[in-house]
Coordinates of C-alpha atoms and ligand atoms in Angstrom, one line a residue:
M1 CA 159.6 131.9 156.8
T2 CA 160.2 129.8 159.9
R3 CA 160.1 126.0 160.1
G4 CA 158.8 124.0 163.0
D5 CA 160.9 121.2 164.6
S6 CA 159.8 118.6 162.1
D7 CA 162.1 117.5 159.3
P8 CA 162.1 119.7 156.2
P9 CA 159.8 118.1 153.6
A10 CA 161.7 116.1 151.0
L11 CA 159.6 117.3 148.2
P12 CA 159.6 121.0 147.4
H13 CA 156.3 122.8 147.5
H14 CA 157.3 125.2 144.7
V15 CA 159.8 124.5 142.0
A16 CA 160.9 127.3 139.7
I17 CA 162.9 126.7 136.5
I18 CA 165.1 128.9 134.4
M19 CA 164.7 127.0 131.1
D20 CA 167.9 127.8 129.3
G21 CA 170.0 126.4 126.4
N22 CA 167.6 126.1 123.5
G23 CA 169.7 128.1 121.1
R24 CA 172.9 126.2 121.9
W25 CA 171.1 122.9 121.6
A26 CA 170.0 123.8 118.1
K27 CA 173.4 125.3 117.1
M28 CA 175.2 122.1 118.1
R29 CA 173.0 120.3 115.6
G30 CA 173.4 122.8 112.8
L31 CA 169.7 123.8 113.2
P32 CA 168.2 127.3 113.5
R33 CA 167.8 128.5 117.1
V34 CA 164.0 128.4 116.9
E35 CA 164.2 124.6 116.5
G36 CA 165.7 124.5 119.9
H37 CA 162.7 126.5 121.2
R38 CA 160.4 124.1 119.5
R39 CA 162.0 121.1 121.1
G40 CA 162.0 123.0 124.4
T41 CA 158.2 123.1 124.5
R42 CA 158.3 119.2 124.5
T43 CA 160.4 119.4 127.6
V44 CA 158.0 121.8 129.2
R45 CA 155.2 119.2 128.8
E46 CA 157.3 116.4 130.2
V47 CA 158.4 118.4 133.2
V48 CA 154.8 119.6 133.9
E49 CA 153.6 116.0 133.8
C50 CA 156.3 114.8 136.1
A51 CA 155.7 117.6 138.6
R52 CA 152.0 116.7 138.6
E53 CA 152.7 113.0 139.0
L54 CA 154.9 113.7 141.9
G55 CA 152.4 116.0 143.6
I56 CA 154.4 119.2 143.4
P57 CA 151.7 121.9 143.9
Y58 CA 153.6 124.9 142.3
L59 CA 155.7 124.9 139.2
T60 CA 157.0 128.2 137.8
L61 CA 158.8 128.4 134.4
Y62 CA 160.8 131.3 133.2
A63 CA 159.7 131.3 129.5
F64 CA 160.5 134.9 128.3
S65 CA 162.3 137.7 130.0
I66 CA 161.9 141.5 129.4
E67 CA 165.4 141.4 128.2
N68 CA 164.5 138.7 125.6
W69 CA 162.5 141.4 123.7
G70 CA 165.9 142.6 122.5
R71 CA 166.5 139.4 120.5
P72 CA 166.2 139.4 116.7
K73 CA 162.6 140.1 115.6
P74 CA 162.1 136.7 113.8
E75 CA 163.2 134.8 117.0
V76 CA 160.8 136.8 119.2
R77 CA 158.0 136.2 116.7
T78 CA 158.6 132.5 116.7
L79 CA 158.7 132.3 120.4
M80 CA 155.4 134.1 120.6
S81 CA 153.8 131.8 118.1
L82 CA 155.2 128.7 119.9
L83 CA 153.8 130.0 123.1
R84 CA 150.4 130.3 121.5
E85 CA 150.6 126.9 120.0
F86 CA 151.7 125.4 123.3
L87 CA 148.7 126.9 125.2
L88 CA 146.2 125.7 122.5
R89 CA 147.7 122.3 122.5
E90 CA 148.1 121.8 126.2
L91 CA 144.7 122.9 127.5
P92 CA 143.4 119.3 127.4
L93 CA 146.4 118.3 129.6
M94 CA 145.6 121.1 132.0
E95 CA 142.0 120.0 132.1
R96 CA 142.9 116.3 132.6
H97 CA 145.3 116.9 135.4
R98 CA 143.4 119.8 136.9
I99 CA 146.3 122.2 136.5
R100 CA 145.7 125.9 136.9
L101 CA 147.6 128.4 134.7
R102 CA 148.9 131.6 136.0
V103 CA 151.2 134.2 134.4
I104 CA 153.7 136.6 136.0
G105 CA 155.3 139.5 134.1
D106 CA 154.4 142.7 132.3
T107 CA 151.9 140.8 130.1
A108 CA 150.2 144.0 128.7
V109 CA 153.0 144.2 126.2
L110 CA 152.5 140.7 124.8
P111 CA 151.0 140.5 121.3
L112 CA 147.2 140.5 121.3
P113 CA 146.7 136.8 120.1
V114 CA 149.0 135.6 122.9
R115 CA 147.1 137.7 125.5
R116 CA 143.8 136.3 124.2
I117 CA 144.7 132.7 124.5
L118 CA 146.4 133.4 127.9
S119 CA 143.3 134.9 129.3
R120 CA 141.1 132.2 127.9
T121 CA 143.4 129.5 129.4
I122 CA 143.7 131.2 132.7
A123 CA 139.8 131.5 132.9
A124 CA 139.3 127.9 131.8
T125 CA 141.7 126.5 134.4
A126 CA 140.9 129.0 137.3
G127 CA 139.0 126.3 139.2
H128 CA 141.8 123.8 139.1
G129 CA 143.4 123.2 142.5
E130 CA 145.8 120.3 142.1
M131 CA 148.7 122.2 140.8
T132 CA 149.5 125.8 139.7
L133 CA 151.7 126.2 136.6
T134 CA 153.0 129.7 136.4
L135 CA 154.7 131.1 133.3
G136 CA 157.1 134.0 133.5
L137 CA 156.3 136.0 130.3
S138 CA 157.8 139.4 129.7
Y139 CA 158.9 138.9 133.2
T140 CA 161.9 140.2 135.2
G141 CA 162.1 140.4 139.0
R142 CA 163.1 144.0 139.1
N143 CA 160.2 145.0 136.8
E144 CA 157.9 143.1 139.1
I145 CA 159.2 144.8 142.2
V146 CA 158.9 148.3 140.6
R147 CA 155.3 147.6 139.5
A148 CA 154.5 146.4 143.1
A149 CA 156.1 149.6 144.5
R150 CA 154.0 151.7 142.1
K151 CA 150.8 149.9 143.2
I152 CA 151.7 150.5 146.9
A153 CA 152.6 154.1 146.3
A154 CA 149.2 154.7 144.6
E155 CA 147.4 153.1 147.6
A156 CA 149.4 155.4 149.9
T157 CA 148.6 158.4 147.8
R158 CA 144.9 157.6 148.0
G159 CA 145.2 157.3 151.7
E160 CA 144.4 153.6 151.8
I161 CA 147.6 152.7 153.6
A162 CA 150.2 154.5 155.7
P163 CA 154.0 154.0 155.2
E164 CA 154.1 151.9 158.4
D165 CA 151.6 149.4 156.9
I166 CA 154.2 148.4 154.3
T167 CA 155.5 145.1 155.6
E168 CA 157.2 142.2 153.8
A169 CA 153.8 140.5 153.7
L170 CA 152.1 143.5 152.2
F171 CA 154.8 143.9 149.6
S172 CA 154.6 140.2 148.7
S173 CA 150.9 140.6 148.2
H174 CA 151.5 143.3 145.5
L175 CA 153.8 141.1 143.5
D176 CA 152.6 139.1 140.5
T177 CA 153.2 135.9 142.6
S178 CA 150.7 137.1 145.3
G179 CA 149.3 134.2 147.2
M180 CA 151.9 131.8 146.0
P181 CA 154.5 130.3 148.4
D182 CA 158.1 131.3 147.7
P183 CA 160.1 128.8 145.5
D184 CA 161.9 126.1 147.6
L185 CA 164.0 125.0 144.6
V186 CA 165.2 127.0 141.6
I187 CA 166.7 124.9 138.8
R188 CA 168.7 126.4 135.9
T189 CA 169.7 124.4 132.9
S190 CA 172.6 124.9 130.4
G191 CA 175.5 125.5 132.7
E192 CA 175.0 129.2 133.3
L193 CA 175.4 130.1 137.0
R194 CA 173.3 133.2 137.3
I195 CA 169.7 134.2 138.2
S196 CA 169.1 136.5 135.1
N197 CA 166.5 138.6 136.9
F198 CA 164.2 135.8 137.9
L199 CA 162.1 135.8 141.1
L200 CA 164.6 138.1 142.9
W201 CA 162.4 138.8 145.9
Q202 CA 160.8 135.3 146.1
S203 CA 164.0 133.2 145.9
A204 CA 165.5 134.8 149.1
Y205 CA 165.8 131.4 150.7
A206 CA 165.5 129.1 147.7
E207 CA 167.9 126.2 147.1
F208 CA 169.6 126.3 143.7
V209 CA 170.4 123.4 141.5
F210 CA 172.4 124.1 138.3
T211 CA 172.8 121.5 135.6
D212 CA 174.9 121.6 132.4
V213 CA 172.0 119.8 130.5
L214 CA 170.5 122.0 127.8
W215 CA 166.7 122.6 128.2
P216 CA 165.6 120.5 125.2
D217 CA 167.6 117.5 126.7
F218 CA 166.2 118.1 130.2
G219 CA 163.5 115.5 131.1
K220 CA 162.1 113.4 133.9
P221 CA 165.5 111.8 134.9
E222 CA 167.2 115.2 135.2
F223 CA 164.2 116.7 137.0
R224 CA 164.2 113.8 139.5
R225 CA 168.0 114.2 140.0
A226 CA 167.4 117.9 140.9
L227 CA 164.7 117.0 143.3
D228 CA 167.0 114.4 144.9
E229 CA 169.7 116.9 145.3
Y230 CA 167.2 119.3 147.0
A231 CA 166.0 116.5 149.3
H232 CA 169.6 116.3 150.6
R233 CA 170.0 120.0 151.3
H234 CA 170.0 121.2 154.9
R235 CA 167.8 124.4 154.8
R236 CA 168.7 126.6 157.7
F237 CA 167.0 129.9 157.1
G238 CA 169.7 131.8 159.0
L239 CA 169.6 129.6 162.1
T240 CA 172.3 127.4 163.4
G241 CA 172.4 123.8 162.1
D242 CA 171.1 122.6 165.5
Q243 CA 168.3 125.0 165.6
A244 CA 167.2 124.3 162.0
G245 CA 166.7 120.6 162.8
P246 CA 168.4 117.4 161.6
S247 CA 170.3 117.5 158.4
P248 CA 168.9 115.2 155.7
R249 CA 170.8 111.9 155.5
R250 CA 173.0 111.4 152.5
Ligands
LIG1 C1 166.1 129.7 126.6 O1 167.0 129.3 125.7 C2 164.9 130.2 126.1 C3 164.7 131.7 126.2 C4 165.5 132.5 126.9 C5 163.6 132.3 125.5 P1 168.0 130.4 124.9 O2 167.4 130.8 123.7 O3 168.4 131.4 125.9 O4 169.2 129.4 124.6 P2 170.8 129.8 124.6 O5 171.1 130.3 126.0 O6 171.0 130.8 123.5 O7 171.5 128.5 124.3
LIG2 C1 167.0 133.5 131.0 O1 167.7 133.0 129.9 C2 165.6 133.9 130.6 C3 164.7 132.7 130.3 C4 165.0 131.5 130.5 C5 163.4 133.1 129.8 P1 168.6 134.0 129.0 O2 169.3 133.2 128.0 O3 167.8 135.2 128.5 O4 169.6 134.5 130.1 P2 171.1 135.1 130.0 O5 171.1 136.2 128.9 O6 172.0 134.0 129.6 O7 171.5 135.6 131.3
LIG3 MG1 170.0 131.6 127.1

C-alpha cells in the first residue's frame, strides 16, 4: 500500500486484537479458567462500543484459533457456548449501532448451533455499513493462506486463471478477509510478544501494540492508550523517513 503526501491518519481504519490472558486472569483470582472467558466477553462488548463511538470502521477480534481446539474439551465446550450466548445477546447492539458481523476462519468445523447463530447474525447484519466486526473463529493465518491457495489452484485447474494472473491483489481476494483493508494496528493483551498465527498475510505493515493488561481487564482507557500510541507511530512502508512524510508529533 502506498500513502500520498498527506499526514497518516491518526485513527486506524482497521484495528485487530489478539484477546489474550483470560485464563491467567481467572487463575489469579482462584477461579476456573472459563470465568476468565466469561469476563472476557464483557470486554469484547466494551471495545466494540468504543471502536464504534470513535468511528473505527473495521475491528477484528481473534476469538478462537485452530490450535485452541487442542485445549481440554470442557474449556472448548464452554468457549463455544459463550460464543453462542454472546451472539444472541449482542444482536440488538449490532442492530442499534449498524454493525456488520463477519467471520474469518475454517468455520465449517464449528459446532452446528454456533454455525446456525453465526449465519443468522451475519445475514441479519449484512446491510449494516457503519462498522464491520470480524471474529476470528477456528482461524489461523497459515490455514487461511492454504485455503486461499487451494481455491486459486482449483480456478487454475478449471482454466479460469493463468499462473501469471496470480498477483498479490488476486491472492488477497481469495483470503477470508477479502474486500477488507489490511489492519493498521494489531493489539495483543497479556504481555505475550508473539503473533500466534493471526493475520499473517494482512499484518505485513501493521503497527503492533503490546500491553501487559489481561483481556478481562482491558477496557476503554487501555484501548484509547493503544490508539494514542498508534497515532504517534511514523509509518514508512519501506520508504525513507523524508519520503514517508512528516513524523507525528510527540
Ligand atoms: C484468550 O485467553 C482466549 C482464547 C485463546 C480462547 P487464554 O485462554 O489464552 O488465557 P491465558 O493465555 O491462558 O491466560
Ligand atoms: C491466541 O492466544 C489465540 C487467541 C487469542 C484466540 P493463545 O493463548 O492461544 O496463544 P499462545 O498459545 O499463547 O501463543
Ligand atoms: Mg493465551
